[in-house]
PDB file of C-alpha atoms in Angstrom:
ATOM      1  CA  MET I   1      31.629  66.913  63.066  1.00 74.00           C
ATOM      2  CA  ASP I   2      35.192  66.922  61.606  1.00 92.00           C
ATOM      3  CA  ARG I   3      35.318  64.669  58.428  1.00 94.00           C
ATOM      4  CA  ARG I   4      38.266  62.572  59.753  1.00 96.00           C
ATOM      5  CA  THR I   5      36.690  62.269  62.938  1.00 96.00           C
ATOM      6  CA  ARG I   6      33.315  60.994  61.253  1.00 95.00           C
ATOM      7  CA  ALA I   7      35.705  58.590  59.304  1.00 95.00           C
ATOM      8  CA  ARG I   8      37.156  57.188  62.603  1.00 97.00           C
ATOM      9  CA  GLU I   9      33.624  56.786  63.854  1.00 96.00           C
ATOM     10  CA  LEU I  10      32.394  54.866  60.901  1.00 95.00           C
ATOM     11  CA  THR I  11      35.643  52.892  60.892  1.00 95.00           C
ATOM     12  CA  MET I  12      35.293  51.909  64.650  1.00 97.00           C
ATOM     13  CA  GLN I  13      31.661  50.818  63.788  1.00 95.00           C
ATOM     14  CA  ALA I  14      32.859  48.818  60.831  1.00 93.00           C
ATOM     15  CA  LEU I  15      35.433  47.101  62.901  1.00 94.00           C
ATOM     16  CA  TYR I  16      32.924  46.250  65.606  1.00 94.00           C
ATOM     17  CA  GLN I  17      30.776  44.523  62.916  1.00 90.00           C
ATOM     18  CA  LEU I  18      33.849  42.646  61.807  1.00 89.00           C
ATOM     19  CA  ASP I  19      34.677  41.540  65.326  1.00 88.00           C
ATOM     20  CA  VAL I  20      31.081  40.535  66.184  1.00 88.00           C
ATOM     21  CA  GLN I  21      29.891  39.110  62.858  1.00 85.00           C
ATOM     22  CA  GLY I  22      33.150  37.768  61.381  1.00 82.00           C
ATOM     23  CA  PRO I  23      35.037  38.532  58.037  1.00 78.00           C
ATOM     24  CA  ASP I  24      32.145  37.557  55.818  1.00 76.00           C
ATOM     25  CA  VAL I  25      30.850  41.268  56.495  1.00 75.00           C
ATOM     26  CA  LEU I  26      33.925  42.490  54.514  1.00 72.00           C
ATOM     27  CA  ASP I  27      31.920  42.430  51.274  1.00 75.00           C
ATOM     28  CA  GLN I  28      29.028  44.630  52.930  1.00 80.00           C
ATOM     29  CA  LEU I  29      31.285  47.290  54.270  1.00 82.00           C
ATOM     30  CA  GLY I  30      30.636  49.581  50.989  1.00 80.00           C
ATOM     31  CA  LEU I  31      26.810  49.160  51.651  1.00 81.00           C
ATOM     32  CA  PHE I  32      27.580  50.083  55.429  1.00 83.00           C
ATOM     33  CA  PHE I  33      29.338  53.208  54.447  1.00 83.00           C
ATOM     34  CA  ARG I  34      26.694  54.390  51.759  1.00 80.00           C
ATOM     35  CA  GLU I  35      23.874  53.906  54.274  1.00 82.00           C
ATOM     36  CA  ALA I  36      25.785  56.149  56.797  1.00 81.00           C
ATOM     37  CA  ASP I  37      25.593  58.624  54.054  1.00 66.00           C
ATOM     38  CA  PRO I  38      29.071  60.111  54.380  1.00 68.00           C
ATOM     39  CA  ASP I  39      30.497  62.084  51.551  1.00 87.00           C
ATOM     40  CA  ASP I  40      33.136  60.506  49.201  1.00 90.00           C
ATOM     41  CA  PHE I  41      36.078  61.781  51.400  1.00 93.00           C
ATOM     42  CA  VAL I  42      34.853  60.149  54.614  1.00 92.00           C
ATOM     43  CA  ARG I  43      33.641  56.976  52.864  1.00 91.00           C
ATOM     44  CA  ASN I  44      37.112  56.554  51.309  1.00 92.00           C
ATOM     45  CA  LEU I  45      38.931  57.088  54.259  1.00 94.00           C
ATOM     46  CA  ALA I  46      36.690  54.963  56.644  1.00 94.00           C
ATOM     47  CA  SER I  47      37.217  52.140  53.954  1.00 91.00           C
ATOM     48  CA  ASP I  48      40.932  52.542  53.768  1.00 94.00           C
ATOM     49  CA  TRP I  49      41.283  52.392  57.545  1.00 96.00           C
ATOM     50  CA  SER I  50      38.791  49.583  57.944  1.00 94.00           C
ATOM     51  CA  LYS I  51      40.737  47.550  55.417  1.00 92.00           C
ATOM     52  CA  GLY I  52      44.104  48.303  56.682  1.00 96.00           C
ATOM     53  CA  ALA I  53      43.222  47.595  60.334  1.00 96.00           C
ATOM     54  CA  TRP I  54      41.602  44.391  59.240  1.00 93.00           C
ATOM     55  CA  GLU I  55      44.512  43.189  57.210  1.00 94.00           C
ATOM     56  CA  ASN I  56      47.034  44.077  59.919  1.00 97.00           C
ATOM     57  CA  LEU I  57      44.724  42.778  62.612  1.00 95.00           C
ATOM     58  CA  GLN I  58      47.437  40.310  63.889  1.00 96.00           C
ATOM     59  CA  GLN I  59      50.028  42.826  64.367  1.00 97.00           C
ATOM     60  CA  CYS I  60      47.600  45.140  65.988  1.00 97.00           C
ATOM     61  CA  ASP I  61      46.104  42.716  68.310  1.00 96.00           C
ATOM     62  CA  GLU I  62      49.666  41.545  69.480  1.00 95.00           C
ATOM     63  CA  LEU I  63      50.406  45.161  70.237  1.00 96.00           C
ATOM     64  CA  ILE I  64      47.103  45.510  72.299  1.00 96.00           C
ATOM     65  CA  THR I  65      47.680  42.102  74.150  1.00 94.00           C
ATOM     66  CA  GLY I  66      51.247  43.016  75.080  1.00 92.00           C
ATOM     67  CA  SER I  67      50.017  46.345  76.360  1.00 93.00           C
ATOM     68  CA  THR I  68      47.019  45.255  78.424  1.00 89.00           C
ATOM     69  CA  ILE I  69      48.588  44.060  81.592  1.00 77.00           C
ATOM     70  CA  LYS I  70      45.669  43.396  83.796  1.00 77.00           C
ATOM     71  CA  TRP I  71      43.166  42.407  81.038  1.00 76.00           C
ATOM     72  CA  GLN I  72      43.109  39.221  78.891  1.00 83.00           C
ATOM     73  CA  PHE I  73      42.411  40.539  75.222  1.00 82.00           C
ATOM     74  CA  ALA I  74      39.435  38.076  75.018  1.00 80.00           C
ATOM     75  CA  ARG I  75      37.791  39.849  77.946  1.00 88.00           C
ATOM     76  CA  LEU I  76      37.808  43.224  76.221  1.00 92.00           C
ATOM     77  CA  SER I  77      34.558  44.601  75.117  1.00 94.00           C
ATOM     78  CA  PRO I  78      33.938  44.535  71.247  1.00 95.00           C
ATOM     79  CA  VAL I  79      33.705  48.517  71.309  1.00 97.00           C
ATOM     80  CA  ASP I  80      37.105  48.903  73.154  1.00 97.00           C
ATOM     81  CA  LYS I  81      38.721  46.225  70.788  1.00 97.00           C
ATOM     82  CA  SER I  82      37.510  48.333  67.665  1.00 98.00           C
ATOM     83  CA  ILE I  83      38.814  51.493  69.153  1.00 99.00           C
ATOM     84  CA  LEU I  84      42.259  49.994  70.184  1.00 98.00           C
ATOM     85  CA  ARG I  85      42.488  48.271  66.742  1.00 98.00           C
ATOM     86  CA  LEU I  86      41.586  51.398  64.828  1.00 99.00           C
ATOM     87  CA  SER I  87      44.123  53.331  66.933  1.00 99.00           C
ATOM     88  CA  VAL I  88      46.914  51.119  66.881  1.00 98.00           C
ATOM     89  CA  TYR I  89      46.628  50.536  63.143  1.00 99.00           C
ATOM     90  CA  GLN I  90      46.782  54.323  62.799  1.00 99.00           C
ATOM     91  CA  LEU I  91      49.803  54.761  65.277  1.00 98.00           C
ATOM     92  CA  LYS I  92      51.577  51.822  63.542  1.00 98.00           C
ATOM     93  CA  PHE I  93      50.898  52.410  59.812  1.00 98.00           C
ATOM     94  CA  CYS I  94      49.586  56.005  59.227  1.00 97.00           C
ATOM     95  CA  THR I  95      52.809  57.978  60.071  1.00 93.00           C
ATOM     96  CA  ASP I  96      51.149  60.980  58.626  1.00 96.00           C
ATOM     97  CA  ILE I  97      48.691  61.318  61.589  1.00 98.00           C
ATOM     98  CA  PRO I  98      50.347  62.747  64.710  1.00 98.00           C
ATOM     99  CA  PRO I  99      50.171  60.251  67.690  1.00 98.00           C
ATOM    100  CA  LYS I 100      48.525  62.802  69.933  1.00 98.00           C
ATOM    101  CA  VAL I 101      45.571  63.142  67.466  1.00 98.00           C
ATOM    102  CA  VAL I 102      45.177  59.423  67.219  1.00 99.00           C
ATOM    103  CA  ILE I 103      44.932  59.047  70.915  1.00 99.00           C
ATOM    104  CA  ASN I 104      42.760  61.964  71.619  1.00 98.00           C
ATOM    105  CA  GLU I 105      40.260  60.842  68.822  1.00 99.00           C
ATOM    106  CA  ALA I 106      40.339  57.297  70.429  1.00 99.00           C
ATOM    107  CA  ILE I 107      39.649  58.753  73.954  1.00 99.00           C
ATOM    108  CA  GLU I 108      36.649  60.684  72.522  1.00 98.00           C
ATOM    109  CA  LEU I 109      35.368  57.496  70.700  1.00 98.00           C
ATOM    110  CA  ALA I 110      35.588  55.760  74.179  1.00 98.00           C
ATOM    111  CA  LYS I 111      33.653  58.638  75.734  1.00 98.00           C
ATOM    112  CA  LYS I 112      30.905  58.397  73.204  1.00 98.00           C
ATOM    113  CA  TYR I 113      30.535  54.615  72.679  1.00 98.00           C
ATOM    114  CA  SER I 114      31.808  52.829  75.732  1.00 97.00           C
ATOM    115  CA  THR I 115      31.718  52.753  79.550  1.00 96.00           C
ATOM    116  CA  ASP I 116      33.054  55.586  82.079  1.00 97.00           C
ATOM    117  CA  LYS I 117      36.271  53.721  82.388  1.00 95.00           C
ATOM    118  CA  SER I 118      36.898  53.143  78.794  1.00 96.00           C
ATOM    119  CA  PRO I 119      38.674  56.413  78.100  1.00 98.00           C
ATOM    120  CA  GLY I 120      41.302  56.167  80.797  1.00 96.00           C
ATOM    121  CA  PHE I 121      41.880  52.356  79.908  1.00 95.00           C
ATOM    122  CA  VAL I 122      42.118  53.357  76.132  1.00 97.00           C
ATOM    123  CA  ASN I 123      44.526  56.093  76.771  1.00 98.00           C
ATOM    124  CA  GLY I 124      46.778  53.833  79.105  1.00 96.00           C
ATOM    125  CA  VAL I 125      46.948  51.048  76.416  1.00 97.00           C
ATOM    126  CA  LEU I 126      47.700  53.499  73.470  1.00 98.00           C
ATOM    127  CA  ASP I 127      50.517  55.309  75.713  1.00 98.00           C
ATOM    128  CA  ALA I 128      52.156  51.891  75.947  1.00 97.00           C
ATOM    129  CA  VAL I 129      51.475  50.857  72.467  1.00 98.00           C
ATOM    130  CA  LEU I 130      53.009  54.080  71.284  1.00 98.00           C
ATOM    131  CA  LYS I 131      56.228  53.503  73.403  1.00 97.00           C
ATOM    132  CA  LYS I 132      56.570  50.049  71.961  1.00 95.00           C
ATOM    133  CA  ILE I 133      56.327  51.260  68.437  1.00 96.00           C
ATOM    134  CA  GLU I 134      58.873  54.108  69.176  1.00 94.00           C
ATOM    135  CA  ASN I 135      61.389  51.748  70.906  1.00 92.00           C
ATOM    136  CA  SER I 136      61.031  49.504  67.770  1.00 87.00           C
ATOM    137  CA  ASP I 137      62.053  52.040  65.157  1.00 69.00           C
TER     138      ASP I 137
END
């Protein structure tokens, strides 16, 4: 598995834990990443993305909420929320990552960790978010 793909997977899992258990788990992220046994590059990247997404959670959630027309944000599964939060963070703040890569990786995470309908849902939401970000620049 590509190292960046592995970092995304760990970040999604960390954001899931933060969503389910609350911010008290922030102090335990280092232990979580060490237990997952990633190399330094993967661990550092996953840590940076997790902290960045969590620190910008309000902006990310607002973009997601504004792009989920038929779904209330509170009704989204924690897995889908975590995938979307990571991806929206990357689209908005990690300008060195091509949007096409962000969206494709999110779809792959949804295929692996969520329901059969999630990849299409994630793709649609992220396309809408990307348009909003591009229009605001």
